[in-house]
PDB file of C-alpha atoms in Angstrom:
ATOM      1  CA  ASP X 492     -23.965 -93.327 -39.442  1.00  0.00           C
ATOM      2  CA  TYR X 493     -24.672 -94.072 -43.555  1.00  0.00           C
ATOM      3  CA  LEU X 494     -24.560 -90.285 -44.308  1.00  0.00           C
ATOM      4  CA  ARG X 495     -21.409 -89.680 -42.722  1.00  0.00           C
ATOM      5  CA  ASN X 496     -19.992 -92.614 -44.468  1.00  0.00           C
ATOM      6  CA  THR X 497     -21.757 -91.690 -47.746  1.00  0.00           C
ATOM      7  CA  ARG X 498     -19.414 -88.564 -47.530  1.00  0.00           C
ATOM      8  CA  ASN X 499     -16.304 -90.488 -46.120  1.00  0.00           C
ATOM      9  CA  ASN X 500     -16.850 -92.655 -49.487  1.00  0.00           C
ATOM     10  CA  HIS X 501     -17.234 -90.065 -52.124  1.00  0.00           C
ATOM     11  CA  MET X 502     -14.389 -87.401 -50.768  1.00  0.00           C
ATOM     12  CA  PRO X 503     -12.873 -85.304 -52.254  1.00  0.00           C
ATOM     13  CA  LEU X 504     -15.837 -85.122 -54.267  1.00  0.00           C
ATOM     14  CA  PRO X 505     -19.066 -82.984 -52.918  1.00  0.00           C
ATOM     15  CA  THR X 506     -21.515 -85.033 -51.608  1.00  0.00           C
ATOM     16  CA  TRP X 507     -25.813 -84.296 -51.450  1.00  0.00           C
ATOM     17  CA  GLN X 508     -27.795 -86.354 -49.182  1.00  0.00           C
ATOM     18  CA  TYR X 509     -31.035 -87.800 -48.529  1.00  0.00           C
ATOM     19  CA  ALA X 510     -33.568 -86.976 -45.832  1.00  0.00           C
ATOM     20  CA  GLN X 511     -36.879 -88.757 -45.821  1.00  0.00           C
ATOM     21  CA  GLY X 512     -39.742 -86.394 -46.609  1.00  0.00           C
ATOM     22  CA  LEU X 513     -43.617 -87.612 -47.433  1.00  0.00           C
ATOM     23  CA  HIS X 514     -44.596 -89.797 -49.718  1.00  0.00           C
ATOM     24  CA  PRO X 515     -48.275 -91.747 -50.132  1.00  0.00           C
ATOM     25  CA  GLY X 516     -46.517 -94.836 -51.011  1.00  0.00           C
ATOM     26  CA  TRP X 517     -45.691 -95.907 -47.657  1.00  0.00           C
ATOM     27  CA  ASN X 518     -49.207 -95.380 -46.447  1.00  0.00           C
ATOM     28  CA  LYS X 519     -51.183 -98.581 -45.512  1.00  0.00           C
ATOM     29  CA  ASP X 520     -54.958 -99.817 -45.735  1.00  0.00           C
ATOM     30  CA  GLY X 521     -55.751-100.103 -42.088  1.00  0.00           C
ATOM     31  CA  LEU X 522     -58.324-102.132 -40.642  1.00  0.00           C
ATOM     32  CA  LEU X 523     -60.073 -98.593 -39.756  1.00  0.00           C
ATOM     33  CA  GLY X 524     -59.128 -97.176 -43.248  1.00  0.00           C
ATOM     34  CA  LEU X 525     -56.092 -95.585 -45.088  1.00  0.00           C
ATOM     35  CA  VAL X 526     -53.082 -95.387 -42.239  1.00  0.00           C
ATOM     36  CA  HIS X 527     -50.826 -92.516 -43.252  1.00  0.00           C
ATOM     37  CA  VAL X 528     -47.348 -93.778 -42.373  1.00  0.00           C
ATOM     38  CA  GLN X 529     -45.115 -90.673 -42.353  1.00  0.00           C
ATOM     39  CA  PRO X 530     -42.324 -89.449 -40.437  1.00  0.00           C
ATOM     40  CA  ASP X 531     -43.487 -86.555 -37.830  1.00  0.00           C
ATOM     41  CA  PRO X 532     -41.975 -83.134 -37.220  1.00  0.00           C
ATOM     42  CA  GLN X 533     -39.151 -84.166 -34.871  1.00  0.00           C
ATOM     43  CA  GLU X 534     -38.045 -87.084 -37.289  1.00  0.00           C
ATOM     44  CA  ILE X 535     -37.926 -84.832 -40.412  1.00  0.00           C
ATOM     45  CA  LEU X 536     -35.903 -82.359 -38.419  1.00  0.00           C
ATOM     46  CA  VAL X 537     -33.627 -84.480 -37.211  1.00  0.00           C
ATOM     47  CA  GLN X 538     -33.158 -86.633 -40.493  1.00  0.00           C
ATOM     48  CA  ALA X 539     -32.580 -82.842 -42.235  1.00  0.00           C
ATOM     49  CA  MET X 540     -30.113 -81.656 -39.694  1.00  0.00           C
ATOM     50  CA  SER X 541     -28.207 -84.972 -40.029  1.00  0.00           C
ATOM     51  CA  VAL X 542     -27.350 -84.298 -43.463  1.00  0.00           C
ATOM     52  CA  VAL X 543     -25.625 -80.856 -42.156  1.00  0.00           C
ATOM     53  CA  ALA X 544     -23.729 -82.723 -39.369  1.00  0.00           C
ATOM     54  CA  ALA X 545     -22.334 -85.076 -41.751  1.00  0.00           C
ATOM     55  CA  GLY X 546     -20.976 -82.799 -44.105  1.00  0.00           C
ATOM     56  CA  GLY X 547     -23.598 -82.582 -46.984  1.00  0.00           C
ATOM     57  CA  LYS X 548     -23.447 -80.197 -49.693  1.00  0.00           C
ATOM     58  CA  GLY X 549     -27.155 -80.186 -50.347  1.00  0.00           C
ATOM     59  CA  ILE X 550     -29.967 -82.008 -49.225  1.00  0.00           C
ATOM     60  CA  MET X 551     -32.789 -84.186 -51.170  1.00  0.00           C
ATOM     61  CA  TRP X 552     -36.096 -85.300 -50.090  1.00  0.00           C
ATOM     62  CA  PHE X 553     -37.403 -88.453 -50.291  1.00  0.00           C
ATOM     63  CA  GLN X 554     -39.698 -87.486 -51.398  1.00  0.00           C
ATOM     64  CA  VAL X 555     -42.256 -84.522 -51.055  1.00  0.00           C
ATOM     65  CA  ASN X 556     -46.136 -84.932 -51.558  1.00  0.00           C
ATOM     66  CA  GLN X 557     -48.866 -82.121 -51.337  1.00  0.00           C
ATOM     67  CA  GLU X 558     -51.495 -84.653 -50.454  1.00  0.00           C
ATOM     68  CA  GLU X 559     -49.399 -85.847 -47.379  1.00  0.00           C
ATOM     69  CA  ALA X 560     -48.836 -82.242 -46.741  1.00  0.00           C
ATOM     70  CA  GLU X 561     -52.272 -80.970 -46.919  1.00  0.00           C
ATOM     71  CA  HIS X 562     -53.320 -84.032 -44.641  1.00  0.00           C
ATOM     72  CA  SER X 563     -50.632 -82.959 -41.930  1.00  0.00           C
ATOM     73  CA  PRO X 564     -49.328 -79.451 -42.120  1.00  0.00           C
ATOM     74  CA  ALA X 565     -47.200 -80.050 -39.265  1.00  0.00           C
ATOM     75  CA  ARG X 566     -45.090 -82.402 -40.961  1.00  0.00           C
ATOM     76  CA  TRP X 567     -44.971 -79.884 -44.088  1.00  0.00           C
ATOM     77  CA  ASP X 568     -43.898 -77.120 -41.648  1.00  0.00           C
ATOM     78  CA  ALA X 569     -41.284 -79.156 -40.569  1.00  0.00           C
ATOM     79  CA  VAL X 570     -39.681 -79.757 -44.184  1.00  0.00           C
ATOM     80  CA  SER X 571     -39.892 -75.978 -44.761  1.00  0.00           C
ATOM     81  CA  ASP X 572     -38.413 -75.316 -41.312  1.00  0.00           C
ATOM     82  CA  ALA X 573     -35.405 -77.182 -42.336  1.00  0.00           C
ATOM     83  CA  GLY X 574     -35.251 -75.761 -45.530  1.00  0.00           C
ATOM     84  CA  TRP X 575     -35.033 -72.209 -44.244  1.00  0.00           C
ATOM     85  CA  MET X 576     -32.397 -72.937 -41.724  1.00  0.00           C
ATOM     86  CA  ILE X 577     -30.244 -74.697 -44.082  1.00  0.00           C
ATOM     87  CA  ARG X 578     -30.675 -72.263 -46.883  1.00  0.00           C
ATOM     88  CA  GLY X 579     -29.622 -69.325 -43.970  1.00  0.00           C
ATOM     89  CA  VAL X 580     -26.076 -71.296 -44.205  1.00  0.00           C
ATOM     90  CA  ARG X 581     -25.761 -73.029 -47.212  1.00  0.00           C
ATOM     91  CA  ASP X 582     -22.865 -71.244 -48.731  1.00  0.00           C
ATOM     92  CA  TYR X 583     -20.823 -71.904 -45.595  1.00  0.00           C
ATOM     93  CA  LEU X 584     -21.504 -75.603 -45.688  1.00  0.00           C
ATOM     94  CA  ARG X 585     -20.915 -75.561 -49.578  1.00  0.00           C
ATOM     95  CA  ASP X 586     -17.643 -74.109 -48.989  1.00  0.00           C
ATOM     96  CA  GLY X 587     -16.711 -75.648 -45.511  1.00  0.00           C
ATOM     97  CA  ASP X 588     -16.302 -79.276 -44.168  1.00  0.00           C
ATOM     98  CA  ILE X 589     -16.722 -80.956 -40.983  1.00  0.00           C
ATOM     99  CA  THR X 590     -14.069 -81.210 -38.254  1.00  0.00           C
ATOM    100  CA  GLY X 591     -15.012 -83.374 -35.456  1.00  0.00           C
ATOM    101  CA  MET X 592     -14.335 -79.913 -33.437  1.00  0.00           C
ATOM    102  CA  ALA X 593     -17.618 -79.695 -31.534  1.00  0.00           C
ATOM    103  CA  PHE X 594     -18.748 -82.066 -28.345  1.00  0.00           C
ATOM    104  CA  PRO X 595     -21.625 -82.456 -26.771  1.00  0.00           C
ATOM    105  CA  ASP X 596     -22.000 -83.492 -22.851  1.00  0.00           C
ATOM    106  CA  GLY X 597     -25.470 -85.292 -23.461  1.00  0.00           C
ATOM    107  CA  GLU X 598     -26.930 -87.444 -25.967  1.00  0.00           C
ATOM    108  CA  ALA X 599     -26.402 -85.087 -28.986  1.00  0.00           C
ATOM    109  CA  ILE X 600     -24.979 -85.107 -32.430  1.00  0.00           C
ATOM    110  CA  THR X 601     -22.806 -82.224 -32.721  1.00  0.00           C
ATOM    111  CA  ASP X 602     -20.176 -81.230 -35.667  1.00  0.00           C
ATOM    112  CA  MET X 603     -18.421 -78.035 -36.372  1.00  0.00           C
ATOM    113  CA  ILE X 604     -18.229 -77.462 -40.044  1.00  0.00           C
ATOM    114  CA  ARG X 605     -15.386 -74.832 -40.958  1.00  0.00           C
ATOM    115  CA  SER X 606     -15.303 -72.388 -43.843  1.00  0.00           C
ATOM    116  CA  GLY X 607     -13.475 -69.088 -44.471  1.00  0.00           C
ATOM    117  CA  GLU X 608     -16.179 -66.608 -42.674  1.00  0.00           C
ATOM    118  CA  ALA X 609     -18.002 -68.722 -40.161  1.00  0.00           C
ATOM    119  CA  LEU X 610     -18.078 -71.856 -37.938  1.00  0.00           C
ATOM    120  CA  VAL X 611     -21.361 -73.991 -38.267  1.00  0.00           C
ATOM    121  CA  VAL X 612     -22.629 -76.097 -35.305  1.00  0.00           C
ATOM    122  CA  PRO X 613     -25.620 -78.121 -35.779  1.00  0.00           C
ATOM    123  CA  VAL X 614     -26.767 -79.851 -32.706  1.00  0.00           C
ATOM    124  CA  ILE X 615     -29.537 -82.691 -32.641  1.00  0.00           C
ATOM    125  CA  ASN X 616     -31.488 -84.656 -30.021  1.00  0.00           C
ATOM    126  CA  LEU X 617     -30.656 -88.191 -29.539  1.00  0.00           C
ATOM    127  CA  ALA X 618     -32.432 -88.169 -25.946  1.00  0.00           C
ATOM    128  CA  VAL X 619     -35.547 -90.645 -26.578  1.00  0.00           C
ATOM    129  CA  SER X 620     -38.268 -91.078 -24.238  1.00  0.00           C
ATOM    130  CA  ARG X 621     -40.228 -93.684 -26.633  1.00  0.00           C
ATOM    131  CA  ALA X 622     -39.188 -95.645 -29.600  1.00  0.00           C
ATOM    132  CA  PRO X 623     -40.882 -97.795 -32.178  1.00  0.00           C
ATOM    133  CA  THR X 624     -41.298-101.613 -31.341  1.00  0.00           C
ATOM    134  CA  ASP X 625     -42.013-104.744 -33.814  1.00  0.00           C
ATOM    135  CA  VAL X 626     -45.294-104.913 -31.858  1.00  0.00           C
ATOM    136  CA  ALA X 627     -46.001-101.223 -32.010  1.00  0.00           C
ATOM    137  CA  CYS X 628     -45.203-101.416 -35.898  1.00  0.00           C
ATOM    138  CA  ALA X 629     -47.630-104.521 -35.918  1.00  0.00           C
ATOM    139  CA  GLY X 630     -50.095-102.205 -34.563  1.00  0.00           C
ATOM    140  CA  ALA X 631     -49.710 -99.515 -37.023  1.00  0.00           C
ATOM    141  CA  PHE X 632     -52.310-101.438 -39.384  1.00  0.00           C
ATOM    142  CA  LEU X 633     -55.330-100.390 -37.150  1.00  0.00           C
ATOM    143  CA  SER X 634     -55.180 -96.593 -37.165  1.00  0.00           C
ATOM    144  CA  GLU X 635     -52.634 -93.549 -37.927  1.00  0.00           C
ATOM    145  CA  ALA X 636     -52.936 -93.054 -33.999  1.00  0.00           C
ATOM    146  CA  THR X 637     -51.210 -96.303 -33.497  1.00  0.00           C
ATOM    147  CA  VAL X 638     -48.194 -95.766 -36.072  1.00  0.00           C
ATOM    148  CA  PRO X 639     -45.293 -95.827 -33.630  1.00  0.00           C
ATOM    149  CA  HIS X 640     -42.732 -92.719 -33.607  1.00  0.00           C
ATOM    150  CA  TRP X 641     -39.409 -91.567 -32.270  1.00  0.00           C
ATOM    151  CA  ILE X 642     -40.762 -89.103 -29.321  1.00  0.00           C
ATOM    152  CA  LEU X 643     -37.638 -87.309 -27.993  1.00  0.00           C
ATOM    153  CA  ALA X 644     -37.037 -86.465 -24.188  1.00  0.00           C
ATOM    154  CA  ASP X 645     -36.015 -83.246 -22.693  1.00  0.00           C
ATOM    155  CA  GLN X 646     -32.608 -82.408 -22.123  1.00  0.00           C
ATOM    156  CA  ILE X 647     -30.204 -79.610 -21.216  1.00  0.00           C
ATOM    157  CA  LEU X 648     -26.552 -79.853 -22.494  1.00  0.00           C
ATOM    158  CA  SER X 649     -23.586 -78.342 -23.124  1.00  0.00           C
ATOM    159  CA  VAL X 650     -21.729 -77.967 -26.227  1.00  0.00           C
ATOM    160  CA  THR X 651     -18.085 -77.181 -26.516  1.00  0.00           C
ATOM    161  CA  VAL X 652     -16.410 -75.803 -29.741  1.00  0.00           C
ATOM    162  CA  THR X 653     -12.724 -75.993 -30.168  1.00  0.00           C
ATOM    163  CA  VAL X 654     -12.022 -72.691 -32.403  1.00  0.00           C
ATOM    164  CA  PRO X 655      -8.983 -73.138 -35.036  1.00  0.00           C
ATOM    165  CA  GLU X 656      -5.812 -71.087 -34.352  1.00  0.00           C
ATOM    166  CA  ASP X 657      -6.448 -69.082 -37.542  1.00  0.00           C
ATOM    167  CA  PHE X 658      -9.893 -68.260 -37.054  1.00  0.00           C
ATOM    168  CA  GLY X 659     -11.401 -65.093 -34.930  1.00  0.00           C
ATOM    169  CA  VAL X 660     -14.749 -64.940 -33.383  1.00  0.00           C
ATOM    170  CA  ALA X 661     -16.673 -61.729 -33.572  1.00  0.00           C
ATOM    171  CA  GLU X 662     -20.124 -62.937 -32.556  1.00  0.00           C
ATOM    172  CA  LEU X 663     -22.286 -65.584 -31.651  1.00  0.00           C
ATOM    173  CA  PHE X 664     -25.924 -66.452 -32.769  1.00  0.00           C
ATOM    174  CA  GLU X 665     -28.249 -69.114 -33.835  1.00  0.00           C
ATOM    175  CA  VAL X 666     -30.300 -69.872 -37.097  1.00  0.00           C
ATOM    176  CA  THR X 667     -33.709 -70.604 -36.807  1.00  0.00           C
ATOM    177  CA  ALA X 668     -36.535 -71.231 -39.432  1.00  0.00           C
ATOM    178  CA  GLY X 669     -37.536 -67.647 -38.958  1.00  0.00           C
ATOM    179  CA  GLY X 670     -34.406 -65.996 -39.322  1.00  0.00           C
ATOM    180  CA  VAL X 671     -31.310 -65.335 -36.583  1.00  0.00           C
ATOM    181  CA  ALA X 672     -31.315 -64.747 -33.154  1.00  0.00           C
ATOM    182  CA  ASP X 673     -29.066 -63.785 -30.513  1.00  0.00           C
ATOM    183  CA  LEU X 674     -27.776 -66.562 -28.334  1.00  0.00           C
ATOM    184  CA  SER X 675     -30.030 -67.459 -25.505  1.00  0.00           C
ATOM    185  CA  MET X 676     -28.078 -69.449 -23.420  1.00  0.00           C
ATOM    186  CA  PRO X 677     -24.570 -68.443 -21.834  1.00  0.00           C
ATOM    187  CA  ALA X 678     -21.347 -68.885 -23.741  1.00  0.00           C
ATOM    188  CA  VAL X 679     -18.176 -69.319 -21.632  1.00  0.00           C
ATOM    189  CA  VAL X 680     -14.858 -69.088 -23.169  1.00  0.00           C
ATOM    190  CA  ASP X 681     -11.534 -70.806 -22.471  1.00  0.00           C
ATOM    191  CA  GLY X 682      -8.673 -70.342 -24.405  1.00  0.00           C
ATOM    192  CA  ARG X 683      -9.548 -71.383 -28.120  1.00  0.00           C
ATOM    193  CA  THR X 684     -12.977 -73.205 -26.816  1.00  0.00           C
ATOM    194  CA  ILE X 685     -16.179 -71.667 -26.620  1.00  0.00           C
ATOM    195  CA  ARG X 686     -18.783 -73.369 -24.465  1.00  0.00           C
ATOM    196  CA  MET X 687     -22.351 -73.279 -24.914  1.00  0.00           C
ATOM    197  CA  GLU X 688     -24.147 -73.901 -21.735  1.00  0.00           C
ATOM    198  CA  ALA X 689     -27.861 -74.917 -21.013  1.00  0.00           C
ATOM    199  CA  VAL X 690     -28.894 -75.807 -24.791  1.00  0.00           C
ATOM    200  CA  GLN X 691     -32.204 -76.979 -24.457  1.00  0.00           C
ATOM    201  CA  LEU X 692     -33.257 -80.003 -26.566  1.00  0.00           C
ATOM    202  CA  SER X 693     -36.839 -81.653 -26.902  1.00  0.00           C
ATOM    203  CA  ASN X 694     -39.442 -83.312 -28.704  1.00  0.00           C
ATOM    204  CA  ALA X 695     -40.533 -79.647 -29.947  1.00  0.00           C
ATOM    205  CA  VAL X 696     -36.910 -78.407 -30.440  1.00  0.00           C
ATOM    206  CA  PRO X 697     -35.185 -81.334 -31.648  1.00  0.00           C
ATOM    207  CA  VAL X 698     -32.450 -79.484 -33.282  1.00  0.00           C
ATOM    208  CA  ARG X 699     -30.422 -76.196 -33.003  1.00  0.00           C
ATOM    209  CA  LEU X 700     -28.020 -74.381 -35.313  1.00  0.00           C
ATOM    210  CA  PHE X 701     -25.665 -71.957 -34.342  1.00  0.00           C
ATOM    211  CA  VAL X 702     -23.175 -69.645 -35.979  1.00  0.00           C
ATOM    212  CA  LEU X 703     -19.750 -68.665 -34.683  1.00  0.00           C
ATOM    213  CA  ALA X 704     -19.348 -65.456 -37.477  1.00  0.00           C
ATOM    214  CA  SER X 705     -15.652 -64.177 -37.869  1.00  0.00           C
ATOM    215  CA  HIS X 706     -17.355 -60.887 -38.564  1.00  0.00           C
ATOM    216  CA  GLU X 707     -20.766 -58.805 -38.098  1.00  0.00           C
ATOM    217  CA  GLY X 708     -21.593 -59.193 -41.866  1.00  0.00           C
ATOM    218  CA  VAL X 709     -21.671 -62.750 -41.653  1.00  0.00           C
ATOM    219  CA  ARG X 710     -25.161 -62.216 -39.917  1.00  0.00           C
ATOM    220  CA  GLY X 711     -26.485 -60.040 -42.634  1.00  0.00           C
ATOM    221  CA  HIS X 712     -25.334 -62.846 -45.170  1.00  0.00           C
ATOM    222  CA  VAL X 713     -27.388 -65.320 -43.713  1.00  0.00           C
ATOM    223  CA  LEU X 714     -30.382 -63.396 -43.466  1.00  0.00           C
ATOM    224  CA  GLU X 715     -29.995 -62.240 -47.093  1.00  0.00           C
ATOM    225  CA  SER X 716     -29.861 -65.992 -47.946  1.00  0.00           C
ATOM    226  CA  MET X 717     -32.890 -66.687 -46.490  1.00  0.00           C
ATOM    227  CA  GLY X 718     -34.566 -63.574 -48.289  1.00  0.00           C
ATOM    228  CA  LEU X 719     -35.059 -61.614 -44.937  1.00  0.00           C
TER     229      LEU X 719
END
């Protein structure tokens, strides 16, 4: 993964990483008029959360554009949702680092970012029901409806997190674009591992962001960081 390689090559210095946003320069003049060739919401969210999973200390959008945001509010909402989620855990991403100690049993990218007060676990859907092809890309010049996109498949998986010996978990919750939510799936503790079962991913919900907190104040700090 190029994001992880960028982080590794720049160590021990911090790395800010790019995710694709919205820009009119990618659009095409099609046979039926202007064709907006932009990432869809699920593609935007997967790219943004990939920055977190790769150990990025900050995210940069390439790029953002108000005309494209007005053309497709859902795409702009995805940029906003990603920003709110990352904002909530930004202090822990800045202070911590990836460990490789989160393991999915399905088609997903996960990692565990260890900081002093929290373990942050992003989960990214990689199960695909439809992928772009060369033929589909050629057809993108017809209309926006023919522009190919990565369409993600539904899956239910488990994510196992190995908790460091010197870290105590007081609570486990999920960070969403709207704030903090109690865990909606079972969590099974086995020694120093916690397994979150029945984690649901789909094209509509392509990413999840979990926090294992060392004390109850972490939840409040996440909400405060989000301005809530």
